[in-house]
Amino acid sequence: MDADVPQFKLTPIDSFPQIVNGLRATYESRRTTAISFRLVQLRKLYWGLRDNEAAICSALRRDLGKSIFESYVGEIEWCKNDIIFTCKNLRAWAKDEHAPDVPILNRLINPKIRKEPLGCVLVIGCVQGAVAETTALLGQTWDKIFYTGSARVAKLIATKAAQTLTPYTLELGGNNPAIVTANADLRLAAKRLLWGKLYNAGQICLGQNYILIEKIALPKFVAEMKAAIQEFYPDGARASSDYGRIINRHHWQRLKHLVDKSTGRVLLGGTMDESDLVVDPTIIQVDDINDILMTNENFGPIITIYPVEDLSEAIRIAKKVHNTPLATYSFGTKSETDRILNEIRSGGASVNDSWVHGTVPTLAFGGVGESGSGAYRGRASFECFTHRKSYTTTPSWGERLLALRYPPYEGKLDIYQRITGAEPDFNRDGIQQGLLTRYGLALAHGSLKLAALIQYSLFMLLRCVSPFYNCGMLLADETQQSRDDGR
């Protein structure tokens, strides 16, 4: 499927102000805010992807040695399906929402939420360039910045954004742990973790960075890993068209440095070829949580294994290595995996598998703490670039019903408290009261509240009709006076 691919060219930095000014002028024209306009752009993007599939696959093959299967599954079809899903739901997402749980007194003003585009957004990666170009882009004015990448660069972005109070979404790499207990299906765990780690030759932020496994299960688990690699690549990974390459020489050398500096023991692989930018699947057992392979995200096909005594030690080590990873992966009984979910704070998690939670188009994806902030995918992507503007509309005819808020306030506070006051279902010790007690209090309070509301409503209704009543009385008086004068 080789196809002609244009040469990579850096976007000239001196063109950035003109580009950004053009984008802002387009946004300010309000032309892009219409749902119909956005749908047309998405549909065109779909066909742009579909018409250039061969070129995309060819570029991915040249850059990463990426297989056609991975190119379609992880790049092309993923994007196309997301576009179709968004096109089907965009109008519903963008529609004004009625505010939930509105108190009865506030329903008169009809509280709603309007979805407004944030404005001119910088998605780092859409302009062709590297550090110099990214730095120059950050010098422009934006309404939102979106970045996926390393925590080191994210800190620079956050610092720059803080100077102009620009909001941002950061999806960062994480030192993602996988935890395997002795109760897990070891063959299944080995095969699934291996798939997740070797996808794109390990160059994926969601891959596990290390595996914590109970010592008693280590020999069998390693044997299952070796068997799975043989099953995946019968003639060796390097000879397989399904196995990728490292993106460039710099990152190949970075991976070699990590392996060379590790004090761990190579159990399988370790072969590397700089001329072809290949790193064979490599299993390394380490026994020090300060080993370079534990403290650094390797972002490659290096499978680090650290044996532990039990689940408690595994959780303790995972939290010490990185207290907020982008993802966690757990294999064991339900009680064990539930404990891992509860005790390790992470952006997301997959139980009994590797990073499949990141493949669900309707599931928000993002980090927490040092692994990022904000989320996207599906509707979450729409919300990511949307401001939810709360607004109300007060009808002119309701003025008399709003008279309670205007001075003078004499006699009004008691009415207000009886109408709006809420009674707690807990006592002064913070203990929730029993159902019967709560029901009795709620019934009594509800009756008083309802009575107060009816009383106030009748009072205001009489005030509303009183001009007509007074007018009728005045006409009757005048008619009677005329009759008396006639006599």
CSV table of N, CA and C in Angstrom, one decimal, residues 412-468:
chain,number,residue,atom,x,y,z
A,412,LYS,N,-41.1,39.8,55.9
A,412,LYS,CA,-40.8,39.0,54.7
A,412,LYS,C,-39.9,37.8,55.1
A,413,LEU,N,-39.0,38.0,56.0
A,413,LEU,CA,-38.0,37.0,56.3
A,413,LEU,C,-38.7,35.7,56.8
A,414,ASP,N,-39.7,35.8,57.6
A,414,ASP,CA,-40.4,34.6,58.1
A,414,ASP,C,-41.0,33.8,56.9
A,415,ILE,N,-41.6,34.5,56.0
A,415,ILE,CA,-42.2,33.9,54.9
A,415,ILE,C,-41.2,33.2,54.0
A,416,TYR,N,-40.1,33.9,53.8
A,416,TYR,CA,-39.0,33.4,53.0
A,416,TYR,C,-38.4,32.1,53.6
A,417,GLN,N,-38.2,32.1,54.9
A,417,GLN,CA,-37.6,30.9,55.5
A,417,GLN,C,-38.6,29.8,55.5
A,418,ARG,N,-39.8,30.0,55.6
A,418,ARG,CA,-40.8,28.9,55.6
A,418,ARG,C,-40.9,28.3,54.2
A,419,ILE,N,-40.7,29.2,53.2
A,419,ILE,CA,-40.9,28.7,51.8
A,419,ILE,C,-39.6,27.9,51.3
A,420,THR,N,-38.4,28.5,51.7
A,420,THR,CA,-37.2,28.0,51.1
A,420,THR,C,-36.4,27.1,52.1
A,421,GLY,N,-36.6,27.1,53.3
A,421,GLY,CA,-35.8,26.4,54.3
A,421,GLY,C,-35.8,24.9,54.1
A,422,ALA,N,-34.7,24.2,54.2
A,422,ALA,CA,-34.6,22.8,54.1
A,422,ALA,C,-34.2,22.2,55.5
A,423,GLU,N,-34.8,21.1,55.8
A,423,GLU,CA,-34.4,20.4,57.1
A,423,GLU,C,-33.4,19.3,56.9
A,424,PRO,N,-32.4,19.2,57.7
A,424,PRO,CA,-31.4,18.1,57.5
A,424,PRO,C,-31.9,16.8,57.9
A,425,ASP,N,-31.4,15.7,57.3
A,425,ASP,CA,-31.7,14.4,57.7
A,425,ASP,C,-30.7,13.8,58.6
A,426,PHE,N,-29.9,14.6,59.3
A,426,PHE,CA,-28.8,14.2,60.2
A,426,PHE,C,-28.8,15.1,61.4
A,427,ASN,N,-28.3,14.6,62.5
A,427,ASN,CA,-28.2,15.3,63.8
A,427,ASN,C,-26.9,16.1,64.0
A,428,ARG,N,-26.7,16.7,65.1
A,428,ARG,CA,-25.5,17.5,65.3
A,428,ARG,C,-24.3,16.7,65.4
A,429,ASP,N,-24.4,15.4,65.6
A,429,ASP,CA,-23.2,14.6,65.6
A,429,ASP,C,-22.8,14.0,64.2
A,430,GLY,N,-23.6,14.5,63.2
A,430,GLY,CA,-23.3,14.1,61.8
A,430,GLY,C,-23.9,12.7,61.5
A,431,ILE,N,-24.8,12.2,62.4
A,431,ILE,CA,-25.3,10.8,62.2
A,431,ILE,C,-26.7,11.0,61.5
A,432,GLN,N,-26.8,10.2,60.4
A,432,GLN,CA,-28.1,10.3,59.7
A,432,GLN,C,-29.2,9.6,60.5
A,433,GLN,N,-30.3,10.3,60.5
A,433,GLN,CA,-31.4,9.8,61.4
A,433,GLN,C,-32.2,8.7,60.7
A,434,GLY,N,-32.9,7.9,61.5
A,434,GLY,CA,-33.6,6.8,61.0
A,434,GLY,C,-34.7,7.2,60.0
A,435,LEU,N,-35.2,6.2,59.3
A,435,LEU,CA,-36.1,6.4,58.2
A,435,LEU,C,-37.4,7.0,58.8
A,436,LEU,N,-38.0,6.5,59.9
A,436,LEU,CA,-39.2,6.9,60.4
A,436,LEU,C,-39.1,8.4,61.0
A,437,THR,N,-38.0,8.6,61.6
A,437,THR,CA,-37.7,10.0,62.2
A,437,THR,C,-37.6,11.0,61.0
A,438,ARG,N,-36.9,10.6,60.0
A,438,ARG,CA,-36.7,11.5,58.9
A,438,ARG,C,-38.0,11.7,58.1
A,439,TYR,N,-38.8,10.6,58.0
A,439,TYR,CA,-40.1,10.8,57.3
A,439,TYR,C,-41.0,11.7,58.1
A,440,GLY,N,-41.0,11.6,59.4
A,440,GLY,CA,-41.9,12.4,60.2
A,440,GLY,C,-41.5,13.9,60.1
A,441,LEU,N,-40.2,14.1,60.2
A,441,LEU,CA,-39.7,15.5,60.1
A,441,LEU,C,-40.0,16.1,58.7
A,442,ALA,N,-39.7,15.3,57.7
A,442,ALA,CA,-39.9,15.7,56.4
A,442,ALA,C,-41.4,16.0,56.1
A,443,LEU,N,-42.3,15.2,56.7
A,443,LEU,CA,-43.7,15.4,56.5
A,443,LEU,C,-44.2,16.6,57.2
A,444,ALA,N,-43.7,16.8,58.4
A,444,ALA,CA,-44.1,18.0,59.1
A,444,ALA,C,-43.5,19.3,58.5
A,445,HIS,N,-42.2,19.2,58.1
A,445,HIS,CA,-41.6,20.4,57.5
A,445,HIS,C,-42.2,20.6,56.1
A,446,GLY,N,-42.5,19.5,55.4
A,446,GLY,CA,-43.1,19.7,54.1
A,446,GLY,C,-44.5,20.3,54.1
A,447,SER,N,-45.2,19.9,55.2
A,447,SER,CA,-46.6,20.5,55.3
A,447,SER,C,-46.5,22.0,55.6
A,448,LEU,N,-45.6,22.3,56.5
A,448,LEU,CA,-45.4,23.8,56.8
A,448,LEU,C,-44.9,24.5,55.6
A,449,LYS,N,-44.0,23.9,54.9
A,449,LYS,CA,-43.4,24.6,53.7
A,449,LYS,C,-44.5,24.8,52.6
A,450,LEU,N,-45.3,23.7,52.4
A,450,LEU,CA,-46.4,23.8,51.4
A,450,LEU,C,-47.4,24.8,51.8
A,451,ALA,N,-47.7,24.8,53.1
A,451,ALA,CA,-48.7,25.8,53.6
A,451,ALA,C,-48.2,27.2,53.4
A,452,ALA,N,-46.9,27.4,53.7
A,452,ALA,CA,-46.4,28.7,53.6
A,452,ALA,C,-46.3,29.1,52.1
A,453,LEU,N,-46.0,28.2,51.2
A,453,LEU,CA,-46.0,28.5,49.8
A,453,LEU,C,-47.4,28.8,49.3
A,454,ILE,N,-48.4,28.0,49.7
A,454,ILE,CA,-49.8,28.3,49.3
A,454,ILE,C,-50.2,29.6,49.8
A,455,GLN,N,-49.9,29.9,51.0
A,455,GLN,CA,-50.3,31.2,51.6
A,455,GLN,C,-49.7,32.3,50.8
A,456,TYR,N,-48.4,32.2,50.5
A,456,TYR,CA,-47.7,33.3,49.8
A,456,TYR,C,-48.3,33.5,48.4
A,457,SER,N,-48.5,32.3,47.7
A,457,SER,CA,-49.0,32.3,46.4
A,457,SER,C,-50.4,33.0,46.3
A,458,LEU,N,-51.3,32.6,47.3
A,458,LEU,CA,-52.6,33.2,47.3
A,458,LEU,C,-52.5,34.7,47.6
A,459,PHE,N,-51.6,35.1,48.5
A,459,PHE,CA,-51.4,36.5,48.8
A,459,PHE,C,-51.0,37.3,47.5
A,460,MET,N,-50.0,36.7,46.8
A,460,MET,CA,-49.6,37.4,45.6
A,460,MET,C,-50.6,37.3,44.5
A,461,LEU,N,-51.4,36.3,44.4
A,461,LEU,CA,-52.5,36.2,43.4
A,461,LEU,C,-53.5,37.3,43.7
A,462,LEU,N,-53.8,37.5,45.0
A,462,LEU,CA,-54.8,38.6,45.3
A,462,LEU,C,-54.2,39.9,44.9
A,463,ARG,N,-52.9,40.1,45.1
A,463,ARG,CA,-52.3,41.3,44.7
A,463,ARG,C,-52.3,41.5,43.2
A,464,CYS,N,-52.2,40.4,42.5
A,464,CYS,CA,-52.2,40.5,41.0
A,464,CYS,C,-53.6,40.9,40.5
A,465,VAL,N,-54.6,40.4,41.1
A,465,VAL,CA,-56.0,40.7,40.7
A,465,VAL,C,-56.6,41.9,41.3
A,466,SER,N,-55.9,42.4,42.4
A,466,SER,CA,-56.5,43.6,43.1
A,466,SER,C,-56.7,44.8,42.2
A,467,PRO,N,-55.8,45.1,41.2
A,467,PRO,CA,-56.1,46.3,40.4
A,467,PRO,C,-57.4,46.1,39.7
A,468,PHE,N,-57.7,44.9,39.2
A,468,PHE,CA,-59.0,44.7,38.5
A,468,PHE,C,-60.1,44.8,39.5
